mmCIF file of C-alpha atoms in Angstrom:
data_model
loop_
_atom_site.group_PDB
_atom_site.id
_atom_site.type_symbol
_atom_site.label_atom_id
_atom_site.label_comp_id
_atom_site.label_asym_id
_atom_site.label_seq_id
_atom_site.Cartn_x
_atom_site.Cartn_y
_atom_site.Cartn_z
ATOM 1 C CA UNK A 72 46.967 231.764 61.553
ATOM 2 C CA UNK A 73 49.156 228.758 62.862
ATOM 3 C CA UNK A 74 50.439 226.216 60.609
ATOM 4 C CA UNK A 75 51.246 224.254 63.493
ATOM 5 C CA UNK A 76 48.843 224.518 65.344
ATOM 6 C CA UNK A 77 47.952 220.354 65.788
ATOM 7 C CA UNK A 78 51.522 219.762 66.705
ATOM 8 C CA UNK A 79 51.637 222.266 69.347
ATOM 9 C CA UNK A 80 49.347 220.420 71.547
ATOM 10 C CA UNK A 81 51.304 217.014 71.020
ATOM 11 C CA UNK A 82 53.681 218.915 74.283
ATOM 12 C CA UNK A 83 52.747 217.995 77.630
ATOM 13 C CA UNK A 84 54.029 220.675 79.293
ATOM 14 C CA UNK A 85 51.948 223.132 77.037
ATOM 15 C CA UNK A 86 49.030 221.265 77.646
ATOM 16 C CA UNK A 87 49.230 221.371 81.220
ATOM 17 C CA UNK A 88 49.531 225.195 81.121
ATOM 18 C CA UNK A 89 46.800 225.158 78.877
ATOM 19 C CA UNK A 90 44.469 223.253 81.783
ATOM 20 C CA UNK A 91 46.591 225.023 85.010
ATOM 21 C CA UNK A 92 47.018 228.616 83.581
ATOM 22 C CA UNK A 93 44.845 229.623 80.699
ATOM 23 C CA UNK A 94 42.150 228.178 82.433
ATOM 24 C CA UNK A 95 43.117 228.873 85.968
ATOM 25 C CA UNK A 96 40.149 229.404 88.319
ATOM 26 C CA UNK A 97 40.485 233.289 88.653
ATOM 27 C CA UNK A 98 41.691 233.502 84.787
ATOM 28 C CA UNK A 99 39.661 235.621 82.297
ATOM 29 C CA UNK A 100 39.142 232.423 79.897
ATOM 30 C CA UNK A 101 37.492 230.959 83.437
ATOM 31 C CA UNK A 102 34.947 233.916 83.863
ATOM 32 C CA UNK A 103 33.835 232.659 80.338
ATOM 33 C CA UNK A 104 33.880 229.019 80.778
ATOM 34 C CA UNK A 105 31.549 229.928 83.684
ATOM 35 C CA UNK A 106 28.839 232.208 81.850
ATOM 36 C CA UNK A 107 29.181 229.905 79.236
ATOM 37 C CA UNK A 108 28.379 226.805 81.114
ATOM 38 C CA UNK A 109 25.437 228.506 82.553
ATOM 39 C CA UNK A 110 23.777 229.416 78.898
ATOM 40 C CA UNK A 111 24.812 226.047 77.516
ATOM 41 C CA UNK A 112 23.001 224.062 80.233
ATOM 42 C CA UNK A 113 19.898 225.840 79.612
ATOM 43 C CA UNK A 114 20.267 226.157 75.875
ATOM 44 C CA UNK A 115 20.177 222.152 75.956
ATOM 45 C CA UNK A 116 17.505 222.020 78.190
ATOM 46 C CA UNK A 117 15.398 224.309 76.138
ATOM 47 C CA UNK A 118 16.835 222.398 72.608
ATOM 48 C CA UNK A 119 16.042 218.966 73.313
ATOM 49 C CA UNK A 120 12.997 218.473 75.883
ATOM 50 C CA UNK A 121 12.226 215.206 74.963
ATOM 51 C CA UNK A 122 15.224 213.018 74.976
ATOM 52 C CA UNK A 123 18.995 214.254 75.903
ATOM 53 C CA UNK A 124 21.120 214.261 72.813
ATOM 54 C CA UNK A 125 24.408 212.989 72.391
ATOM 55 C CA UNK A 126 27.864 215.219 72.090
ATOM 56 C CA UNK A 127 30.510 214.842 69.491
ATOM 57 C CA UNK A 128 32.877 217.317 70.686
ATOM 58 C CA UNK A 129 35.279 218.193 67.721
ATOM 59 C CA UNK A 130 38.967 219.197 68.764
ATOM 60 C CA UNK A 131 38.494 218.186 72.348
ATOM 61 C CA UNK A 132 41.674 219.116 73.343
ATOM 62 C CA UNK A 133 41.031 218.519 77.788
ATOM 63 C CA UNK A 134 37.311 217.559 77.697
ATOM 64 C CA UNK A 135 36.060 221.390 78.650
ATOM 65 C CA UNK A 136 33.317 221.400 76.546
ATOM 66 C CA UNK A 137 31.982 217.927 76.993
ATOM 67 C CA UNK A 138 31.991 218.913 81.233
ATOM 68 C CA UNK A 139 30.355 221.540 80.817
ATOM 69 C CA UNK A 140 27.245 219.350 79.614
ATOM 70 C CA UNK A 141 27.898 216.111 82.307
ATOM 71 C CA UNK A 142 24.294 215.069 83.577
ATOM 72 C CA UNK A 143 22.441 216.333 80.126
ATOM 73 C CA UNK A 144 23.497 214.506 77.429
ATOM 74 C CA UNK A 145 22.953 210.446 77.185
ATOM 75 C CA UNK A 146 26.488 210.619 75.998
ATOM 76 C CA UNK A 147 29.889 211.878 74.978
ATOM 77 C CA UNK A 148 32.607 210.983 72.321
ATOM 78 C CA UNK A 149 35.840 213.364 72.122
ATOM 79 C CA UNK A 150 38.200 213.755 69.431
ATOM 80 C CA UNK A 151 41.638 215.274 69.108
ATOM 81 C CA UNK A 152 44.450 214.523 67.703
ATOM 82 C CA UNK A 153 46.908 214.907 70.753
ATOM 83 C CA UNK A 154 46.921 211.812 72.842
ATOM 84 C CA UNK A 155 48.321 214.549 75.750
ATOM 85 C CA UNK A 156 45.355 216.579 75.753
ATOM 86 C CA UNK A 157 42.987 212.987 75.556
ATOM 87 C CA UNK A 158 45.241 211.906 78.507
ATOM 88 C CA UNK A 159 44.487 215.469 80.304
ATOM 89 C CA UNK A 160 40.930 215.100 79.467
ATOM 90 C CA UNK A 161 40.956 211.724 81.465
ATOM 91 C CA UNK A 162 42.742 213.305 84.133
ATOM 92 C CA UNK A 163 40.421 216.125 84.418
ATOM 93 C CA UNK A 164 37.888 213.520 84.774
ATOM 94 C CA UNK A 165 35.993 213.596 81.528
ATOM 95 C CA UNK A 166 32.865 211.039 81.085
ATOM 96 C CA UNK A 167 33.331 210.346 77.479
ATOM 97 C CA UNK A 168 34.948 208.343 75.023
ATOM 98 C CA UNK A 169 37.667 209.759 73.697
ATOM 99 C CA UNK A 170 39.407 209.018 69.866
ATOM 100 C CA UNK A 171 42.581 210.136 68.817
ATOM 101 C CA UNK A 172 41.956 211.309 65.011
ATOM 102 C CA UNK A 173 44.313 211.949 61.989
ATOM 103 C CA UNK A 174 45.473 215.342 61.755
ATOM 104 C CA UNK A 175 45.287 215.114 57.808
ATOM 105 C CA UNK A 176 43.838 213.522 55.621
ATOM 106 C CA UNK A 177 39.832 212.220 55.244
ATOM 107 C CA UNK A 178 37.825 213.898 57.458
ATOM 108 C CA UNK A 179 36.981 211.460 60.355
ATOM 109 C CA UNK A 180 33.730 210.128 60.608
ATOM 110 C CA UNK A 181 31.497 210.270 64.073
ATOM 111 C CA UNK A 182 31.494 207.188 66.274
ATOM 112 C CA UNK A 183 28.114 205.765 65.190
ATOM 113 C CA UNK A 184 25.315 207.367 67.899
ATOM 114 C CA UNK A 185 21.550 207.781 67.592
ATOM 115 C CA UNK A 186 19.873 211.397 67.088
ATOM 116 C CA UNK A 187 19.490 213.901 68.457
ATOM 117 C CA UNK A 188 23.350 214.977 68.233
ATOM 118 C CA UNK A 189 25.150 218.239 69.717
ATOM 119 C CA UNK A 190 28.203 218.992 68.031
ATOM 120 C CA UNK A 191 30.519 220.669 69.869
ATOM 121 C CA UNK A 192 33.671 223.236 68.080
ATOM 122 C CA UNK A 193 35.564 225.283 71.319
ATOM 123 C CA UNK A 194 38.396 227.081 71.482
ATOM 124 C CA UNK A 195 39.796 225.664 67.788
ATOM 125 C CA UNK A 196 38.011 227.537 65.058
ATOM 126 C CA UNK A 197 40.400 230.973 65.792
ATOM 127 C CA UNK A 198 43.747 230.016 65.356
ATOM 128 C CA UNK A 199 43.508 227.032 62.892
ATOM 129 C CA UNK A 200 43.946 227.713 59.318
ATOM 130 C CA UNK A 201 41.659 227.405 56.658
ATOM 131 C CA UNK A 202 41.595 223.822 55.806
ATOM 132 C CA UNK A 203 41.271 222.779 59.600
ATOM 133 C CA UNK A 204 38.571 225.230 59.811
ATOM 134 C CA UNK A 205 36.619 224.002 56.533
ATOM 135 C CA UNK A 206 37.997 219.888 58.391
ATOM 136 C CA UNK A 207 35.987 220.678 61.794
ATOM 137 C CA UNK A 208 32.547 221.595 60.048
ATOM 138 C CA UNK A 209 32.890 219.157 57.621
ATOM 139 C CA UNK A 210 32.996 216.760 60.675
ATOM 140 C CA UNK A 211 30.045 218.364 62.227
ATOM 141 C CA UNK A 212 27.883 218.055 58.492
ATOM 142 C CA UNK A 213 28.647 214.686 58.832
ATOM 143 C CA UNK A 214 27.296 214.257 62.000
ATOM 144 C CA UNK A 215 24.085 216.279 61.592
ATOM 145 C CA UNK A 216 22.738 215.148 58.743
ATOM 146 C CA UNK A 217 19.720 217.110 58.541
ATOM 147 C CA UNK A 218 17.371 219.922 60.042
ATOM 148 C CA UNK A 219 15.818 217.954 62.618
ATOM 149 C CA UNK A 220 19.550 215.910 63.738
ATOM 150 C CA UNK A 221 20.385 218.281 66.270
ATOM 151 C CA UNK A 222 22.758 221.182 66.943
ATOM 152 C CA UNK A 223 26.020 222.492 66.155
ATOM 153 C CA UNK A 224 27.967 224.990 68.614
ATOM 154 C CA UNK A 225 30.784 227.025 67.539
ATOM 155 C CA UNK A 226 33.314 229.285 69.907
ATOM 156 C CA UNK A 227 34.996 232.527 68.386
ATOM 157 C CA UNK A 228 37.128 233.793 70.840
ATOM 158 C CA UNK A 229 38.743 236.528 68.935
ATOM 159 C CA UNK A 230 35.694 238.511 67.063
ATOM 160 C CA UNK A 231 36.962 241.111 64.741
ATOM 161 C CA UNK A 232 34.355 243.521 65.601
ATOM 162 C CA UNK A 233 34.882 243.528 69.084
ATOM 163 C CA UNK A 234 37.142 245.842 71.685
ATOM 164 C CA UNK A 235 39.996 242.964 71.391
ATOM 165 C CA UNK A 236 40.195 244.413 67.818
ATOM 166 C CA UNK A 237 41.935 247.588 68.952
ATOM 167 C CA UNK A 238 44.953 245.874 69.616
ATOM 168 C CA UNK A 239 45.515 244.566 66.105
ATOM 169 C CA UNK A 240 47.792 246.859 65.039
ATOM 170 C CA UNK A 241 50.255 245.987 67.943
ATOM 171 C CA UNK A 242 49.728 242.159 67.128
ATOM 172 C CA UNK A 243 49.047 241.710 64.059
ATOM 173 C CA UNK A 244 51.588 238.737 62.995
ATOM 174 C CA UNK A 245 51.896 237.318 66.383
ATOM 175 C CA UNK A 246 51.085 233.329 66.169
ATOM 176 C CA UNK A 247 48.434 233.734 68.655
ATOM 177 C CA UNK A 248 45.890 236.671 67.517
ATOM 178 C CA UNK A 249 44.156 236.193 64.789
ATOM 179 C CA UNK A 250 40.351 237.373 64.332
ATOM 180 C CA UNK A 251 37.233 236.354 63.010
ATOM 181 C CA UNK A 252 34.349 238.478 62.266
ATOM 182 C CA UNK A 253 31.000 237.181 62.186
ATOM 183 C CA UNK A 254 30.206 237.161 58.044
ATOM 184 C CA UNK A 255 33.485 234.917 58.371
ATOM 185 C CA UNK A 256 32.005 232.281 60.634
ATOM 186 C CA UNK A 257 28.714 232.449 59.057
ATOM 187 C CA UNK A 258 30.273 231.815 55.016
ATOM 188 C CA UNK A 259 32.297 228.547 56.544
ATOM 189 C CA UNK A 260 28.879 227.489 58.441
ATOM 190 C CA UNK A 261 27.358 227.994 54.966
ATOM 191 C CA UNK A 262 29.559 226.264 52.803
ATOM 192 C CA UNK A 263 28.689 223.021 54.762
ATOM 193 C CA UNK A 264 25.080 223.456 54.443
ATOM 194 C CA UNK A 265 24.397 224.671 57.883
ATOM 195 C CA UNK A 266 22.138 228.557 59.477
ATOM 196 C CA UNK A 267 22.990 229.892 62.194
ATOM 197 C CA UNK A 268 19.901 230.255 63.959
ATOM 198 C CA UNK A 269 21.052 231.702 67.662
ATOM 199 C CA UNK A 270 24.408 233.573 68.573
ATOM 200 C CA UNK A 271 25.277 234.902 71.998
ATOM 201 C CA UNK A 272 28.312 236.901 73.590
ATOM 202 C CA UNK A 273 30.233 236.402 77.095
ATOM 203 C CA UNK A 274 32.383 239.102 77.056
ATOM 204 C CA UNK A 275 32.429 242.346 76.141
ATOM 205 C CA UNK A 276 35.838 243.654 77.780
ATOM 206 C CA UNK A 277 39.318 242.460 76.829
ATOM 207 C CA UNK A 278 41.854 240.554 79.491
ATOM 208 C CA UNK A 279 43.097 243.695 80.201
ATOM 209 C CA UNK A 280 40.152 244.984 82.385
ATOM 210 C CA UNK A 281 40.269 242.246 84.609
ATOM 211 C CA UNK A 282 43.557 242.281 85.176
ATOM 212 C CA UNK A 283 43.075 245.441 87.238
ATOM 213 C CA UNK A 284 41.144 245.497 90.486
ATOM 214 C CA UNK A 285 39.920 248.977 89.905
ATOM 215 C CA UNK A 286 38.117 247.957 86.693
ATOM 216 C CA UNK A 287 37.391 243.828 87.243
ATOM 217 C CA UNK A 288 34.429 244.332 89.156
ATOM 218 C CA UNK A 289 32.852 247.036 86.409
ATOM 219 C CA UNK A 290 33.453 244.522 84.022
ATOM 220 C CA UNK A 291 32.195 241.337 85.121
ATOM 221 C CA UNK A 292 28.926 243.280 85.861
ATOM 222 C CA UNK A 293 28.359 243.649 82.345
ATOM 223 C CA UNK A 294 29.689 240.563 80.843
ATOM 224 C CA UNK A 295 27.873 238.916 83.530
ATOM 225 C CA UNK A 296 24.845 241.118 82.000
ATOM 226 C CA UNK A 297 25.401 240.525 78.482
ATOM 227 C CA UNK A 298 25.937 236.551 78.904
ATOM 228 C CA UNK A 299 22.519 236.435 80.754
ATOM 229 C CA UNK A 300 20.430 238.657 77.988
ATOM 230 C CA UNK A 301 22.050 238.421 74.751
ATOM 231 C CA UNK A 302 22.882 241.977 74.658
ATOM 232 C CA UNK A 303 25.548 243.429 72.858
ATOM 233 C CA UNK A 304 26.793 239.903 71.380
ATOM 234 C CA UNK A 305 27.640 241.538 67.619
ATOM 235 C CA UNK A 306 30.765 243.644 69.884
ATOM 236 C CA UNK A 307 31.642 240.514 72.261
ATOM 237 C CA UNK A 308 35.224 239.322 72.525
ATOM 238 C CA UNK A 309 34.356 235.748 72.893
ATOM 239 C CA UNK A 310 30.834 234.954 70.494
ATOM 240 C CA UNK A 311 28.894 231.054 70.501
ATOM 241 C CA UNK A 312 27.365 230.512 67.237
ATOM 242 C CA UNK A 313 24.349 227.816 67.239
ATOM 243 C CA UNK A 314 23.423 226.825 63.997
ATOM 244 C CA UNK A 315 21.431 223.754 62.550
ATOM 245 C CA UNK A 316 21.253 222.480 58.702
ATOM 246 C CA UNK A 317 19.617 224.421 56.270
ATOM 247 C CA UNK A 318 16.379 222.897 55.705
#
């Protein structure tokens, strides 16, 4: 995993690739963001009936996370500790407010906000290392206090058990694929007292399939499919983890 991984978002230019190209509209990481937005607008429906919650999303990096869930939560606070992806984020037209953390040190504490509270992890947990990883739940512990505070929401986008897997031995080294298996995920929600209570997949395939016309269209059928029904999520590339405190 990176060492460097907070400094490499301090670059403009890398942070507008990450907004223009990673996340381009006909990109791979889009087709998730999309079946992703879809569960996580009804997961919050179905989570908090009664009164919206509000977001803390951890590592905000361009606000994706926080508008995917505009309209359903009362409100949003972003943290990060690049002020070029907070700038991006108000670009992109984020409705939040945003705080530029520390990138050591004590682990920051949420802006004060009543219950219930989502907290929000995406697209950080793979390629940080170990005390970044242990830093971001320790945030979200800190936010949800208890059982009843609400929800945490953690992204793996490189599952060890899944197809991306097979191309370890080719990559193994390079700065940007690591893996996480589920036990791992689970063990750091545990240390911090939290269970994860729901998990669901978005994509079964690898990049690779939709890079080819002949196969895209076979493959969006059943990640499309496995988003909606929660099939097959143990084998999925990209995994959300919902967990609350341990009671």
């Amino acid at each position: 995993m990176r060492a460097d991984y907070t400094e490499i978002f301090q670059d403009e230019a890398t942070v507008a690739k990450y907004e223009q190209v990673v996340f381009a509209p006909d990109s791979y990481p889009s087709a998730i963001n999309k079946r992703q937005r879809a569960y996580l607008r009804r997961l919050v429906k179905r989570a908090f009936p009664y009164r919206r919650p509000v977001q803390h999303d951890f590592a905000c990096g361009t606000g994706r996370a926080i508008r995917i869930l505009h309209g359903l939560v009362r409100g949003a606070h972003g943290y990060d500790t690049s002020e070029a992806m907070l700038a991006k984020a108000i670009e992109t037209g984020v409705y939040g407010q945003l705080h530029l953390i520390e990138a050591t040190g004590d682990v920051p504490d949420p802006a004060p906000s009543d219950t219930p509270v989502l907290v929000t992890i995406f697209r950080s947990l793979l390629n940080a290392d170990s005390n970044l990883r242990e830093r971001m739940i320790a945030f979200a512990a800190k936010a949800l206090r208890n059982y009843d505070a609400g929800l945490l929401i953690v992204e793996n986008h490189g599952n060890r058990q899944s197809l991306r897997h097979l191309r370890h031995r080719r990559y193994h080294g390079a700065p940007w694929f690591e893996e996480l298996d589920h036990e791992e995920v689970s063990e750091l929600l545990e240390r911090h007292g939290f269970t994860i209570v729901e998990r669901r997949g978005f994509a079964i395939f690898t990049q690779g399939w939709y890079c080819r016309p002949w196969l895209r269209p076979f493959a969006m059928f059943v990640d499309d499919f496995v988003a909606r029904t929660g099939c097959g999520d143990r084998w999925a590339v990209n995994v959300l983890y919902i967990a609350r405190r341990t009671p």
